[in-house]
PDB file of C-alpha atoms in Angstrom:
ATOM      1  CA  UNK E 742      91.864 102.546  80.209  1.00 83.00           C
ATOM      2  CA  UNK E 743      91.036  99.271  82.020  1.00 93.00           C
ATOM      3  CA  UNK E 744      87.423  99.378  80.857  1.00 93.00           C
ATOM      4  CA  UNK E 745      88.544  98.849  77.253  1.00 94.00           C
ATOM      5  CA  UNK E 746      90.147  95.500  78.053  1.00 97.00           C
ATOM      6  CA  UNK E 747      88.300  92.213  77.716  1.00 98.00           C
ATOM      7  CA  UNK E 748      86.130  90.951  80.560  1.00 98.00           C
ATOM      8  CA  UNK E 749      88.620  88.328  81.779  1.00 98.00           C
ATOM      9  CA  UNK E 750      92.142  89.699  82.253  1.00 97.00           C
ATOM     10  CA  UNK E 751      94.856  87.128  82.940  1.00 96.00           C
ATOM     11  CA  UNK E 752      98.095  88.691  84.238  1.00 95.00           C
ATOM     12  CA  UNK E 753     101.269  86.708  83.615  1.00 93.00           C
ATOM     13  CA  UNK E 754     104.992  87.351  83.441  1.00 92.00           C
ATOM     14  CA  UNK E 755     108.478  86.247  84.369  1.00 88.00           C
ATOM     15  CA  UNK E 756     109.503  85.946  88.016  1.00 83.00           C
ATOM     16  CA  UNK E 757     110.159  89.399  89.479  1.00 83.00           C
ATOM     17  CA  UNK E 758     108.322  91.257  86.727  1.00 91.00           C
ATOM     18  CA  UNK E 759     105.995  92.956  89.217  1.00 91.00           C
ATOM     19  CA  UNK E 760     102.851  91.288  87.914  1.00 92.00           C
ATOM     20  CA  UNK E 761     101.168  91.014  91.325  1.00 90.00           C
ATOM     21  CA  UNK E 762     101.714  94.699  92.086  1.00 93.00           C
ATOM     22  CA  UNK E 763     100.282  95.498  88.676  1.00 96.00           C
ATOM     23  CA  UNK E 764      97.333  93.114  89.159  1.00 95.00           C
ATOM     24  CA  UNK E 765      96.357  94.636  92.516  1.00 94.00           C
ATOM     25  CA  UNK E 766      96.614  98.183  91.176  1.00 96.00           C
ATOM     26  CA  UNK E 767      94.690  97.110  88.082  1.00 97.00           C
ATOM     27  CA  UNK E 768      91.763  95.584  89.965  1.00 97.00           C
ATOM     28  CA  UNK E 769      91.495  98.686  92.156  1.00 96.00           C
ATOM     29  CA  UNK E 770      91.289 100.914  89.069  1.00 96.00           C
ATOM     30  CA  UNK E 771      88.761  98.518  87.579  1.00 97.00           C
ATOM     31  CA  UNK E 772      86.587  98.725  90.707  1.00 97.00           C
ATOM     32  CA  UNK E 773      86.652 102.536  90.470  1.00 96.00           C
ATOM     33  CA  UNK E 774      85.743 102.462  86.783  1.00 96.00           C
ATOM     34  CA  UNK E 775      82.887  99.969  86.443  1.00 96.00           C
ATOM     35  CA  UNK E 776      79.575  99.126  88.040  1.00 94.00           C
ATOM     36  CA  UNK E 777      78.681  95.583  88.970  1.00 95.00           C
ATOM     37  CA  UNK E 778      80.766  92.699  90.221  1.00 97.00           C
ATOM     38  CA  UNK E 779      84.575  92.719  90.244  1.00 98.00           C
ATOM     39  CA  UNK E 780      86.785  89.820  91.320  1.00 97.00           C
ATOM     40  CA  UNK E 781      90.475  88.985  91.472  1.00 95.00           C
ATOM     41  CA  UNK E 782      91.846  85.460  91.714  1.00 93.00           C
ATOM     42  CA  UNK E 783      95.225  84.865  93.315  1.00 89.00           C
ATOM     43  CA  UNK E 784      96.337  81.749  91.479  1.00 84.00           C
ATOM     44  CA  UNK E 785     100.008  82.054  92.415  1.00 71.00           C
ATOM     45  CA  UNK E 786     100.943  78.686  93.892  1.00 62.00           C
ATOM     46  CA  UNK E 787     104.622  78.944  92.921  1.00 54.00           C
ATOM     47  CA  UNK E 788     106.042  80.787  95.939  1.00 55.00           C
ATOM     48  CA  UNK E 789     104.932  82.719  99.005  1.00 52.00           C
ATOM     49  CA  UNK E 790     106.227  86.162  98.061  1.00 48.00           C
ATOM     50  CA  UNK E 791     104.031  89.100  97.012  1.00 48.00           C
ATOM     51  CA  UNK E 792     100.670  87.364  96.767  1.00 54.00           C
ATOM     52  CA  UNK E 793      97.559  89.416  96.077  1.00 61.00           C
ATOM     53  CA  UNK E 794      95.645  87.365  98.686  1.00 63.00           C
ATOM     54  CA  UNK E 795      97.668  89.264 101.330  1.00 73.00           C
ATOM     55  CA  UNK E 796      95.464  92.281 100.553  1.00 75.00           C
ATOM     56  CA  UNK E 797      92.196  90.369 100.802  1.00 83.00           C
ATOM     57  CA  UNK E 798      90.689  92.457 103.616  1.00 87.00           C
ATOM     58  CA  UNK E 799      91.589  95.757 101.952  1.00 90.00           C
ATOM     59  CA  UNK E 800      90.283  94.665  98.559  1.00 93.00           C
ATOM     60  CA  UNK E 801      87.045  93.268  99.933  1.00 93.00           C
ATOM     61  CA  UNK E 802      86.419  96.564 101.740  1.00 93.00           C
ATOM     62  CA  UNK E 803      86.451  98.164  98.295  1.00 94.00           C
ATOM     63  CA  UNK E 804      83.887  95.693  96.991  1.00 96.00           C
ATOM     64  CA  UNK E 805      86.339  93.410  95.205  1.00 96.00           C
ATOM     65  CA  UNK E 806      85.802  89.679  95.633  1.00 95.00           C
ATOM     66  CA  UNK E 807      89.088  87.853  96.304  1.00 93.00           C
ATOM     67  CA  UNK E 808      89.399  84.224  95.250  1.00 92.00           C
ATOM     68  CA  UNK E 809      92.395  82.348  96.636  1.00 82.00           C
ATOM     69  CA  UNK E 810      93.319  79.136  98.410  1.00 60.00           C
ATOM     70  CA  UNK E 811      90.712  77.427 100.547  1.00 52.00           C
ATOM     71  CA  UNK E 812      93.359  77.278 103.261  1.00 48.00           C
ATOM     72  CA  UNK E 813      92.911  80.047 105.809  1.00 51.00           C
ATOM     73  CA  UNK E 814      96.360  81.586 105.408  1.00 50.00           C
ATOM     74  CA  UNK E 815      98.023  84.034 103.049  1.00 49.00           C
ATOM     75  CA  UNK E 816     101.530  82.599 103.064  1.00 49.00           C
ATOM     76  CA  UNK E 817     101.380  78.810 103.245  1.00 49.00           C
ATOM     77  CA  UNK E 818     103.548  77.355 100.488  1.00 48.00           C
ATOM     78  CA  UNK E 819     100.949  74.788  99.431  1.00 47.00           C
ATOM     79  CA  UNK E 820      99.832  74.173  95.806  1.00 49.00           C
ATOM     80  CA  UNK E 821      96.131  74.669  96.493  1.00 50.00           C
ATOM     81  CA  UNK E 822      93.595  76.912  94.785  1.00 58.00           C
ATOM     82  CA  UNK E 823      89.889  77.447  95.267  1.00 62.00           C
ATOM     83  CA  UNK E 824      87.347  75.761  93.040  1.00 71.00           C
ATOM     84  CA  UNK E 825      85.586  79.135  92.951  1.00 88.00           C
ATOM     85  CA  UNK E 826      88.162  80.313  90.393  1.00 90.00           C
ATOM     86  CA  UNK E 827      85.895  79.243  87.535  1.00 93.00           C
ATOM     87  CA  UNK E 828      82.780  81.045  88.781  1.00 95.00           C
ATOM     88  CA  UNK E 829      83.578  84.572  87.464  1.00 96.00           C
ATOM     89  CA  UNK E 830      84.579  83.049  84.122  1.00 96.00           C
ATOM     90  CA  UNK E 831      81.148  81.468  83.713  1.00 96.00           C
ATOM     91  CA  UNK E 832      79.161  84.302  85.302  1.00 96.00           C
ATOM     92  CA  UNK E 833      79.365  87.143  82.812  1.00 96.00           C
ATOM     93  CA  UNK E 834      78.179  89.660  85.400  1.00 97.00           C
ATOM     94  CA  UNK E 835      81.774  89.704  86.663  1.00 97.00           C
ATOM     95  CA  UNK E 836      84.772  91.732  85.554  1.00 97.00           C
ATOM     96  CA  UNK E 837      87.613  89.357  86.381  1.00 97.00           C
ATOM     97  CA  UNK E 838      91.363  89.706  86.983  1.00 97.00           C
ATOM     98  CA  UNK E 839      93.543  86.605  87.366  1.00 94.00           C
ATOM     99  CA  UNK E 840      96.990  86.932  88.961  1.00 92.00           C
ATOM    100  CA  UNK E 841      99.080  83.935  87.872  1.00 89.00           C
ATOM    101  CA  UNK E 842     102.314  82.636  89.319  1.00 78.00           C
ATOM    102  CA  UNK E 843     105.592  83.298  87.535  1.00 71.00           C
ATOM    103  CA  UNK E 844     106.697  81.641  84.319  1.00 75.00           C
ATOM    104  CA  UNK E 845     105.145  78.649  82.592  1.00 75.00           C
ATOM    105  CA  UNK E 846     104.873  76.770  85.909  1.00 76.00           C
ATOM    106  CA  UNK E 847     102.461  79.432  87.131  1.00 76.00           C
ATOM    107  CA  UNK E 848     100.137  78.912  84.182  1.00 80.00           C
ATOM    108  CA  UNK E 849      99.390  75.278  85.056  1.00 77.00           C
ATOM    109  CA  UNK E 850      96.439  76.232  87.267  1.00 79.00           C
ATOM    110  CA  UNK E 851      94.650  77.515  84.162  1.00 87.00           C
ATOM    111  CA  UNK E 852      93.871  73.879  83.422  1.00 82.00           C
ATOM    112  CA  UNK E 853      90.890  74.279  85.750  1.00 83.00           C
ATOM    113  CA  UNK E 854      89.571  77.223  83.742  1.00 90.00           C
ATOM    114  CA  UNK E 855      90.340  76.242  80.160  1.00 89.00           C
ATOM    115  CA  UNK E 856      87.197  74.149  79.577  1.00 91.00           C
ATOM    116  CA  UNK E 857      84.951  77.155  80.317  1.00 94.00           C
ATOM    117  CA  UNK E 858      87.188  79.993  79.080  1.00 94.00           C
ATOM    118  CA  UNK E 859      85.979  81.962  76.082  1.00 95.00           C
ATOM    119  CA  UNK E 860      89.113  83.220  74.319  1.00 94.00           C
ATOM    120  CA  UNK E 861      87.152  85.975  72.603  1.00 96.00           C
ATOM    121  CA  UNK E 862      86.530  87.679  75.939  1.00 97.00           C
ATOM    122  CA  UNK E 863      89.984  87.061  77.435  1.00 97.00           C
ATOM    123  CA  UNK E 864      93.105  89.240  77.544  1.00 98.00           C
ATOM    124  CA  UNK E 865      96.413  87.552  78.356  1.00 97.00           C
ATOM    125  CA  UNK E 866      98.688  90.375  79.504  1.00 97.00           C
ATOM    126  CA  UNK E 867     102.420  89.818  79.991  1.00 97.00           C
ATOM    127  CA  UNK E 868     104.153  92.107  82.490  1.00 97.00           C
ATOM    128  CA  UNK E 869     107.770  92.821  81.512  1.00 97.00           C
ATOM    129  CA  UNK E 870     110.648  94.262  83.499  1.00 97.00           C
ATOM    130  CA  UNK E 871     113.439  94.708  80.962  1.00 97.00           C
ATOM    131  CA  UNK E 872     116.003  94.739  83.768  1.00 96.00           C
ATOM    132  CA  UNK E 873     115.293  91.116  84.685  1.00 94.00           C
ATOM    133  CA  UNK E 874     117.866  88.625  83.314  1.00 91.00           C
ATOM    134  CA  UNK E 875     115.521  86.565  81.117  1.00 94.00           C
ATOM    135  CA  UNK E 876     113.571  89.544  79.744  1.00 96.00           C
ATOM    136  CA  UNK E 877     116.353  92.070  79.166  1.00 97.00           C
ATOM    137  CA  UNK E 878     116.427  91.677  75.375  1.00 97.00           C
ATOM    138  CA  UNK E 879     113.797  91.357  72.638  1.00 98.00           C
ATOM    139  CA  UNK E 880     114.927  87.782  72.072  1.00 98.00           C
ATOM    140  CA  UNK E 881     114.543  86.925  75.753  1.00 97.00           C
ATOM    141  CA  UNK E 882     111.088  88.479  75.978  1.00 98.00           C
ATOM    142  CA  UNK E 883     109.896  86.658  72.877  1.00 98.00           C
ATOM    143  CA  UNK E 884     111.269  83.365  74.193  1.00 97.00           C
ATOM    144  CA  UNK E 885     109.485  83.816  77.529  1.00 95.00           C
ATOM    145  CA  UNK E 886     106.294  84.885  75.747  1.00 96.00           C
ATOM    146  CA  UNK E 887     106.299  81.753  73.613  1.00 96.00           C
ATOM    147  CA  UNK E 888     106.922  79.543  76.660  1.00 94.00           C
ATOM    148  CA  UNK E 889     103.989  81.164  78.480  1.00 93.00           C
ATOM    149  CA  UNK E 890     101.721  80.881  75.446  1.00 94.00           C
ATOM    150  CA  UNK E 891     102.515  77.199  74.989  1.00 92.00           C
ATOM    151  CA  UNK E 892     101.917  76.391  78.659  1.00 90.00           C
ATOM    152  CA  UNK E 893      98.720  78.446  78.912  1.00 92.00           C
ATOM    153  CA  UNK E 894      97.212  77.613  75.557  1.00 92.00           C
ATOM    154  CA  UNK E 895      96.619  81.342  75.053  1.00 94.00           C
ATOM    155  CA  UNK E 896      98.213  84.040  72.948  1.00 96.00           C
ATOM    156  CA  UNK E 897      99.626  87.117  74.675  1.00 97.00           C
ATOM    157  CA  UNK E 898      97.372  90.033  73.704  1.00 98.00           C
ATOM    158  CA  UNK E 899      99.456  92.842  75.173  1.00 98.00           C
ATOM    159  CA  UNK E 900     102.567  93.761  77.123  1.00 98.00           C
ATOM    160  CA  UNK E 901     102.845  95.837  80.279  1.00 98.00           C
ATOM    161  CA  UNK E 902     106.085  97.840  80.374  1.00 98.00           C
ATOM    162  CA  UNK E 903     106.928  97.626  84.072  1.00 97.00           C
ATOM    163  CA  UNK E 904     110.659  98.203  83.712  1.00 97.00           C
ATOM    164  CA  UNK E 905     111.918  99.276  87.111  1.00 94.00           C
ATOM    165  CA  UNK E 906     114.685  99.189  89.683  1.00 94.00           C
ATOM    166  CA  UNK E 907     112.239  99.258  92.597  1.00 90.00           C
ATOM    167  CA  UNK E 908     112.980 102.422  94.619  1.00 89.00           C
ATOM    168  CA  UNK E 909     115.783 103.447  92.272  1.00 92.00           C
ATOM    169  CA  UNK E 910     113.391 103.703  89.332  1.00 93.00           C
ATOM    170  CA  UNK E 911     113.641 106.764  87.079  1.00 93.00           C
ATOM    171  CA  UNK E 912     112.059 107.879  83.828  1.00 95.00           C
ATOM    172  CA  UNK E 913     115.081 106.404  82.053  1.00 95.00           C
ATOM    173  CA  UNK E 914     113.903 102.950  83.175  1.00 95.00           C
ATOM    174  CA  UNK E 915     110.599 103.418  81.370  1.00 96.00           C
ATOM    175  CA  UNK E 916     112.402 104.688  78.285  1.00 96.00           C
ATOM    176  CA  UNK E 917     114.687 101.670  78.279  1.00 97.00           C
ATOM    177  CA  UNK E 918     111.749  99.280  78.573  1.00 97.00           C
ATOM    178  CA  UNK E 919     109.943 101.140  75.829  1.00 97.00           C
ATOM    179  CA  UNK E 920     112.893 100.789  73.468  1.00 98.00           C
ATOM    180  CA  UNK E 921     113.176  97.052  74.072  1.00 98.00           C
ATOM    181  CA  UNK E 922     109.435  96.392  73.814  1.00 98.00           C
ATOM    182  CA  UNK E 923     109.029  98.439  70.647  1.00 98.00           C
ATOM    183  CA  UNK E 924     111.384  95.986  68.985  1.00 98.00           C
ATOM    184  CA  UNK E 925     109.362  93.071  70.384  1.00 98.00           C
ATOM    185  CA  UNK E 926     106.165  94.592  68.986  1.00 98.00           C
ATOM    186  CA  UNK E 927     107.867  95.094  65.634  1.00 98.00           C
ATOM    187  CA  UNK E 928     108.781  91.404  65.498  1.00 98.00           C
ATOM    188  CA  UNK E 929     105.599  89.890  66.950  1.00 98.00           C
ATOM    189  CA  UNK E 930     102.800  92.383  66.350  1.00 98.00           C
ATOM    190  CA  UNK E 931     101.824  92.234  70.053  1.00 98.00           C
ATOM    191  CA  UNK E 932     101.228  95.795  71.332  1.00 98.00           C
ATOM    192  CA  UNK E 933     102.293  97.422  74.572  1.00 98.00           C
ATOM    193  CA  UNK E 934      99.037  98.067  76.434  1.00 98.00           C
ATOM    194  CA  UNK E 935     100.326  99.871  79.529  1.00 98.00           C
ATOM    195  CA  UNK E 936     103.357 101.671  80.937  1.00 97.00           C
ATOM    196  CA  UNK E 937     103.290 100.941  84.670  1.00 96.00           C
ATOM    197  CA  UNK E 938     105.205 102.970  87.240  1.00 94.00           C
ATOM    198  CA  UNK E 939     104.915 103.935  90.905  1.00 93.00           C
ATOM    199  CA  UNK E 940     104.047 107.627  91.019  1.00 90.00           C
ATOM    200  CA  UNK E 941     105.929 108.481  94.193  1.00 89.00           C
ATOM    201  CA  UNK E 942     109.253 107.299  92.766  1.00 90.00           C
ATOM    202  CA  UNK E 943     109.458 109.577  89.743  1.00 91.00           C
ATOM    203  CA  UNK E 944     110.713 113.126  90.190  1.00 86.00           C
ATOM    204  CA  UNK E 945     110.380 113.884  86.460  1.00 87.00           C
ATOM    205  CA  UNK E 946     107.310 113.927  84.258  1.00 90.00           C
ATOM    206  CA  UNK E 947     106.813 110.812  82.171  1.00 91.00           C
ATOM    207  CA  UNK E 948     107.619 111.798  78.570  1.00 87.00           C
ATOM    208  CA  UNK E 949     105.104 111.565  75.765  1.00 89.00           C
ATOM    209  CA  UNK E 950     105.473 109.069  72.970  1.00 93.00           C
ATOM    210  CA  UNK E 951     105.844 105.895  75.016  1.00 96.00           C
ATOM    211  CA  UNK E 952     104.047 102.828  73.702  1.00 96.00           C
ATOM    212  CA  UNK E 953     100.923 102.070  75.704  1.00 96.00           C
ATOM    213  CA  UNK E 954      98.723 103.992  78.117  1.00 96.00           C
ATOM    214  CA  UNK E 955     100.332 105.444  81.220  1.00 96.00           C
ATOM    215  CA  UNK E 956      99.402 103.394  84.278  1.00 96.00           C
ATOM    216  CA  UNK E 957     100.438 105.168  87.508  1.00 95.00           C
ATOM    217  CA  UNK E 958     100.498 102.845  90.508  1.00 94.00           C
ATOM    218  CA  UNK E 959     100.948 102.838  94.258  1.00 92.00           C
ATOM    219  CA  UNK E 960     102.938 100.338  96.292  1.00 87.00           C
ATOM    220  CA  UNK E 961     100.581  97.710  97.686  1.00 79.00           C
ATOM    221  CA  UNK E 962     102.785  94.660  98.033  1.00 62.00           C
ATOM    222  CA  UNK E 963     106.104  96.181  99.057  1.00 58.00           C
ATOM    223  CA  UNK E 964     106.750  97.485 102.567  1.00 57.00           C
ATOM    224  CA  UNK E 965     108.580 100.781 103.047  1.00 53.00           C
ATOM    225  CA  UNK E 966     111.783  98.985 104.057  1.00 40.00           C
ATOM    226  CA  UNK E 967     111.850  96.807 100.929  1.00 45.00           C
TER     227      UNK E 967
END
């Protein structure tokens, strides 16, 4: 699963796609699957909601290095990132996950990394929730993908089908996302890498035949009342 992806995994997506939840679950699976150094960078400077840096203590207990703002707070709405963000790109001993902010605005921080980023060892994964307004159709997803690619200077290498209605999610949500993304793949050639879903929410088995590997998750960023 995650061990087959390239060494540097950049997670992007439209606002509300669930990319941070996916990124935190992803880096935990990565830590369980590989030896050596694992790091996650929280480069979301767009808003204060659902930031992976909020789980810094928990992640570091698992042996995951967390790179975030130099400011000693998880929720300050300040456009500041740590200069350490480039270190795991240069140091090839690291398996690295980068959690970007939403939309093309969130990709701007990659300007710090671009000079040292080797595209041949980088995956640019776009998380998609096909129930979000701007990514509800193949045309909308392709438009957002092209905006992200232009801003980042990278090509999307795979989609993450994270189609959900939060706690109202059913198997039908995954099927809907799969149908929409299959059309996107047909038009662009970009594959679906993962089908992400929170295990506790589904009362039915996930059907076979979905595009991408099944990626069961747990809620990390969302409280029980949300």
